[in-house]
Amino acid sequence: MKKFITSAMVIAIAGCFGCLTETASAQNTAPANAKSVEHKVGLIDMAHVFKNYTKFTALREELKAEIQQSDAKAKAMAEQIQAVQKEMQDFKQGSPEYLAREKQLAQAASDFEAFRKVAQRDFLRKESRIYHTIYMEVTDTVKKYAKIYNYTLIMRFNRENLDTDDPKKLIQGMNRQVVYHRADDDITLSVLDYLNRSYKPSSAGAAPTRSTTRPTPGTKTR
């Protein structure tokens, strides 16, 4: 009985190995007409694109102007608070005039704090939208570029040279993920050139338009 069981197990195991062998053989004998994908890797310096993209600069300048206007209003509110505080010095504590100014001061301080908090949240939200808008435009252009020129992978990297005496920057540069690349692998300037050529600043309230031209490789401008 034991011999029968042992023989059956051997036959079953042998059958399994036979199945595995057939599967491996089938995997190794791929169809002759199967097309293998040739990997082509590209690199882009996102920080460089953001810094030199005209639209990003324009949107940041618009936000900066709004912040300056808000700061001017906040300054005027602060000056009003100081004026009320100065007026309070002319009245005796507890007098009707003093109490009226005290109430006015409390309201002015409350309004100032509320204005400051709302403005801060609003500007942070607008700044986040700017970064998100530009990031989506850049990645969209990268996808378009990759499809046109058959890139299978685009990675972020830092294209700045390591010619520096700053120890901190040198260490940061030595920790870069990309140790070596060909000049043709860097698509940063091509993408940046396309974005700047496509961006049409709005005029007279018109919405900005984007060109439908395709990105060109090998842009050499800096």
Tab-separated table of N, CA and C in Angstrom, residues 138-220:
chain	number	residue	atom	x	y	z
A	138	VAL	N	3.061	71.767	-17.466
A	138	VAL	CA	4.383	71.198	-17.749
A	138	VAL	C	4.276	69.698	-17.998
A	139	THR	N	3.567	68.993	-17.120
A	139	THR	CA	3.448	67.539	-17.279
A	139	THR	C	2.681	67.190	-18.554
A	140	ASP	N	1.702	68.016	-18.909
A	140	ASP	CA	0.965	67.780	-20.147
A	140	ASP	C	1.888	67.916	-21.358
A	141	THR	N	2.750	68.923	-21.325
A	141	THR	CA	3.715	69.115	-22.414
A	141	THR	C	4.731	67.981	-22.448
A	142	VAL	N	5.157	67.532	-21.281
A	142	VAL	CA	6.102	66.415	-21.216
A	142	VAL	C	5.491	65.160	-21.835
A	143	LYS	N	4.228	64.887	-21.529
A	143	LYS	CA	3.547	63.722	-22.102
A	143	LYS	C	3.483	63.846	-23.627
A	144	LYS	N	3.145	65.051	-24.101
A	144	LYS	CA	3.060	65.281	-25.538
A	144	LYS	C	4.428	65.066	-26.190
A	145	TYR	N	5.463	65.599	-25.567
A	145	TYR	CA	6.825	65.467	-26.077
A	145	TYR	C	7.244	63.996	-26.105
A	146	ALA	N	6.923	63.275	-25.024
A	146	ALA	CA	7.311	61.867	-24.927
A	146	ALA	C	6.629	61.029	-26.007
A	147	LYS	N	5.366	61.310	-26.278
A	147	LYS	CA	4.644	60.540	-27.299
A	147	LYS	C	5.191	60.829	-28.691
A	148	ILE	N	5.504	62.094	-28.961
A	148	ILE	CA	6.006	62.468	-30.289
A	148	ILE	C	7.379	61.865	-30.554
A	149	TYR	N	8.262	61.914	-29.546
A	149	TYR	CA	9.647	61.481	-29.741
A	149	TYR	C	9.955	60.134	-29.089
A	150	ASN	N	8.892	59.390	-28.784
A	150	ASN	CA	9.015	57.983	-28.352
A	150	ASN	C	9.828	57.779	-27.065
A	151	TYR	N	9.619	58.651	-26.086
A	151	TYR	CA	10.208	58.433	-24.768
A	151	TYR	C	9.293	57.533	-23.959
A	152	THR	N	9.871	56.579	-23.254
A	152	THR	CA	9.069	55.680	-22.419
A	152	THR	C	9.117	56.074	-20.954
A	153	LEU	N	10.064	56.936	-20.588
A	153	LEU	CA	10.199	57.362	-19.188
A	153	LEU	C	10.842	58.734	-19.135
A	154	ILE	N	10.236	59.651	-18.361
A	154	ILE	CA	10.804	60.984	-18.134
A	154	ILE	C	11.016	61.147	-16.633
A	155	MET	N	12.248	61.455	-16.227
A	155	MET	CA	12.585	61.587	-14.813
A	155	MET	C	12.984	63.025	-14.493
A	156	ARG	N	12.747	63.407	-13.254
A	156	ARG	CA	13.197	64.720	-12.785
A	156	ARG	C	14.674	64.659	-12.441
A	157	PHE	N	15.393	65.773	-12.694
A	157	PHE	CA	16.792	65.852	-12.281
A	157	PHE	C	17.185	67.322	-12.160
A	158	ASN	N	18.397	67.568	-11.706
A	158	ASN	CA	18.912	68.928	-11.548
A	158	ASN	C	20.011	69.132	-12.582
A	159	ARG	N	19.797	70.082	-13.487
A	159	ARG	CA	20.744	70.269	-14.584
A	159	ARG	C	21.843	71.283	-14.264
A	160	GLU	N	21.859	71.835	-13.064
A	160	GLU	CA	22.888	72.809	-12.708
A	160	GLU	C	24.247	72.138	-12.553
A	161	ASN	N	25.295	72.869	-12.926
A	161	ASN	CA	26.652	72.336	-12.792
A	161	ASN	C	27.089	72.325	-11.333
A	162	LEU	N	28.079	71.497	-11.034
A	162	LEU	CA	28.589	71.407	-9.664
A	162	LEU	C	29.800	72.308	-9.442
A	163	ASP	N	29.987	73.289	-10.321
A	163	ASP	CA	31.109	74.212	-10.158
A	163	ASP	C	30.782	75.230	-9.070
A	164	THR	N	30.978	74.843	-7.834
A	164	THR	CA	30.656	75.716	-6.709
A	164	THR	C	31.594	75.450	-5.543
A	165	ASP	N	31.844	76.498	-4.768
A	165	ASP	CA	32.663	76.351	-3.560
A	165	ASP	C	31.795	76.249	-2.317
A	166	ASP	N	30.479	76.277	-2.523
A	166	ASP	CA	29.550	76.174	-1.403
A	166	ASP	C	29.431	74.704	-0.996
A	167	PRO	N	29.921	74.340	0.198
A	167	PRO	CA	29.890	72.925	0.626
A	167	PRO	C	28.481	72.349	0.633
A	168	LYS	N	27.487	73.149	1.051
A	168	LYS	CA	26.117	72.659	1.122
A	168	LYS	C	25.586	72.300	-0.259
A	169	LYS	N	25.797	73.208	-1.231
A	169	LYS	CA	25.332	72.947	-2.588
A	169	LYS	C	26.093	71.776	-3.204
A	170	LEU	N	27.371	71.674	-2.877
A	170	LEU	CA	28.180	70.587	-3.414
A	170	LEU	C	27.671	69.233	-2.928
A	171	ILE	N	27.355	69.154	-1.642
A	171	ILE	CA	26.836	67.901	-1.073
A	171	ILE	C	25.487	67.556	-1.687
A	172	GLN	N	24.636	68.580	-1.858
A	172	GLN	CA	23.331	68.352	-2.487
A	172	GLN	C	23.508	67.834	-3.910
A	173	GLY	N	24.478	68.406	-4.610
A	173	GLY	CA	24.730	67.963	-5.977
A	173	GLY	C	25.255	66.543	-6.042
A	174	MET	N	26.080	66.170	-5.086
A	174	MET	CA	26.642	64.819	-5.061
A	174	MET	C	25.581	63.775	-4.710
A	175	ASN	N	24.469	64.219	-4.132
A	175	ASN	CA	23.387	63.300	-3.769
A	175	ASN	C	22.322	63.189	-4.862
A	176	ARG	N	22.589	63.757	-6.017
A	176	ARG	CA	21.632	63.666	-7.104
A	176	ARG	C	21.426	62.219	-7.527
A	177	GLN	N	20.205	61.900	-7.931
A	177	GLN	CA	19.892	60.538	-8.373
A	177	GLN	C	20.525	60.232	-9.731
A	178	VAL	N	20.554	61.226	-10.608
A	178	VAL	CA	21.130	61.016	-11.939
A	178	VAL	C	22.619	61.347	-11.891
A	179	VAL	N	23.439	60.329	-12.064
A	179	VAL	CA	24.886	60.504	-11.992
A	179	VAL	C	25.458	60.864	-13.362
A	180	TYR	N	24.890	60.282	-14.416
A	180	TYR	CA	25.381	60.554	-15.775
A	180	TYR	C	24.203	60.578	-16.732
A	181	HIS	N	24.278	61.446	-17.718
A	181	HIS	CA	23.275	61.469	-18.769
A	181	HIS	C	23.867	62.088	-20.023
A	182	ARG	N	23.322	61.736	-21.158
A	182	ARG	CA	23.725	62.356	-22.408
A	182	ARG	C	23.013	63.701	-22.544
A	183	ALA	N	23.602	64.593	-23.287
A	183	ALA	CA	22.984	65.910	-23.475
A	183	ALA	C	21.619	65.776	-24.139
A	184	ASP	N	21.471	64.805	-25.036
A	184	ASP	CA	20.197	64.622	-25.737
A	184	ASP	C	19.096	64.101	-24.820
A	185	ASP	N	19.476	63.572	-23.649
A	185	ASP	CA	18.467	63.059	-22.717
A	185	ASP	C	17.750	64.186	-21.983
A	186	ASP	N	18.353	65.372	-21.953
A	186	ASP	CA	17.785	66.515	-21.230
A	186	ASP	C	16.776	67.229	-22.127
A	187	ILE	N	15.498	67.115	-21.785
A	187	ILE	CA	14.445	67.736	-22.601
A	187	ILE	C	13.962	69.041	-21.974
A	188	THR	N	14.646	69.510	-20.940
A	188	THR	CA	14.197	70.690	-20.193
A	188	THR	C	13.974	71.901	-21.080
A	189	LEU	N	14.991	72.260	-21.868
A	189	LEU	CA	14.902	73.481	-22.662
A	189	LEU	C	13.890	73.361	-23.796
A	190	SER	N	13.720	72.166	-24.330
A	190	SER	CA	12.727	71.972	-25.384
A	190	SER	C	11.323	72.178	-24.836
A	191	VAL	N	11.051	71.613	-23.658
A	191	VAL	CA	9.743	71.770	-23.028
A	191	VAL	C	9.514	73.236	-22.647
A	192	LEU	N	10.539	73.866	-22.079
A	192	LEU	CA	10.417	75.272	-21.669
A	192	LEU	C	10.185	76.170	-22.877
A	193	ASP	N	10.892	75.929	-23.953
A	193	ASP	CA	10.726	76.731	-25.164
A	193	ASP	C	9.305	76.602	-25.707
A	194	TYR	N	8.771	75.392	-25.711
A	194	TYR	CA	7.399	75.161	-26.184
A	194	TYR	C	6.386	75.897	-25.310
A	195	LEU	N	6.566	75.827	-24.000
A	195	LEU	CA	5.640	76.484	-23.079
A	195	LEU	C	5.653	77.995	-23.278
A	196	ASN	N	6.845	78.578	-23.401
A	196	ASN	CA	6.944	80.024	-23.557
A	196	ASN	C	6.394	80.484	-24.910
A	197	ARG	N	6.590	79.675	-25.954
A	197	ARG	CA	6.041	80.031	-27.260
A	197	ARG	C	4.524	79.874	-27.287
A	198	SER	N	4.020	78.938	-26.489
A	198	SER	CA	2.578	78.676	-26.480
A	198	SER	C	1.805	79.673	-25.641
A	199	TYR	N	2.463	80.260	-24.647
A	199	TYR	CA	1.760	81.150	-23.719
A	199	TYR	C	1.501	82.506	-24.359
A	200	LYS	N	0.236	82.897	-24.363
A	200	LYS	CA	-0.164	84.208	-24.872
A	200	LYS	C	-0.801	84.981	-23.726
A	201	PRO	N	-0.112	85.998	-23.195
A	201	PRO	CA	-0.664	86.768	-22.071
A	201	PRO	C	-2.031	87.330	-22.401
A	202	SER	N	-2.928	87.307	-21.423
A	202	SER	CA	-4.274	87.834	-21.633
A	202	SER	C	-4.227	89.339	-21.789
A	203	SER	N	-5.101	89.848	-22.647
A	203	SER	CA	-5.186	91.297	-22.859
A	203	SER	C	-6.648	91.699	-22.911
A	204	ALA	N	-6.966	92.803	-22.265
A	204	ALA	CA	-8.335	93.335	-22.235
A	204	ALA	C	-9.326	92.303	-21.725
A	205	GLY	N	-8.886	91.539	-20.724
A	205	GLY	CA	-9.778	90.586	-20.085
A	205	GLY	C	-9.914	89.273	-20.816
A	206	ALA	N	-9.219	89.120	-21.955
A	206	ALA	CA	-9.314	87.873	-22.705
A	206	ALA	C	-8.534	86.781	-21.997
A	207	ALA	N	-9.021	85.564	-22.114
A	207	ALA	CA	-8.363	84.438	-21.466
A	207	ALA	C	-7.089	84.087	-22.218
A	208	PRO	N	-6.022	83.663	-21.513
A	208	PRO	CA	-4.783	83.273	-22.178
A	208	PRO	C	-5.033	82.101	-23.117
A	209	THR	N	-4.353	82.105	-24.253
A	209	THR	CA	-4.498	81.016	-25.208
A	209	THR	C	-3.203	80.238	-25.299
A	210	ARG	N	-3.320	78.976	-25.759
A	210	ARG	CA	-2.143	78.138	-25.896
A	210	ARG	C	-2.039	77.684	-27.338
A	211	SER	N	-0.816	77.659	-27.825
A	211	SER	CA	-0.582	77.258	-29.202
A	211	SER	C	-0.755	75.756	-29.359
A	212	THR	N	-1.051	75.343	-30.585
A	212	THR	CA	-1.205	73.915	-30.862
A	212	THR	C	0.040	73.341	-31.538
A	213	THR	N	1.106	74.148	-31.624
A	213	THR	CA	2.337	73.643	-32.228
A	213	THR	C	2.945	72.558	-31.364
A	214	ARG	N	3.737	71.701	-31.980
A	214	ARG	CA	4.328	70.604	-31.231
A	214	ARG	C	5.682	70.995	-30.701
A	215	PRO	N	6.116	70.451	-29.571
A	215	PRO	CA	7.440	70.765	-29.024
A	215	PRO	C	8.528	70.236	-29.933
A	216	THR	N	9.590	70.991	-30.050
A	216	THR	CA	10.700	70.582	-30.911
A	216	THR	C	11.886	70.156	-30.063
A	217	PRO	N	12.635	69.157	-30.501
A	217	PRO	CA	13.758	68.659	-29.719
A	217	PRO	C	14.999	69.518	-29.903
A	218	GLY	N	15.921	69.377	-28.966
A	218	GLY	CA	17.223	69.970	-29.139
A	218	GLY	C	17.285	71.465	-28.991
A	219	THR	N	16.401	72.084	-28.215
A	219	THR	CA	16.464	73.524	-27.982
A	219	THR	C	17.730	73.872	-27.219
A	220	LYS	N	18.489	74.831	-27.712
A	220	LYS	CA	19.778	75.132	-27.100
A	220	LYS	C	19.813	76.421	-26.308
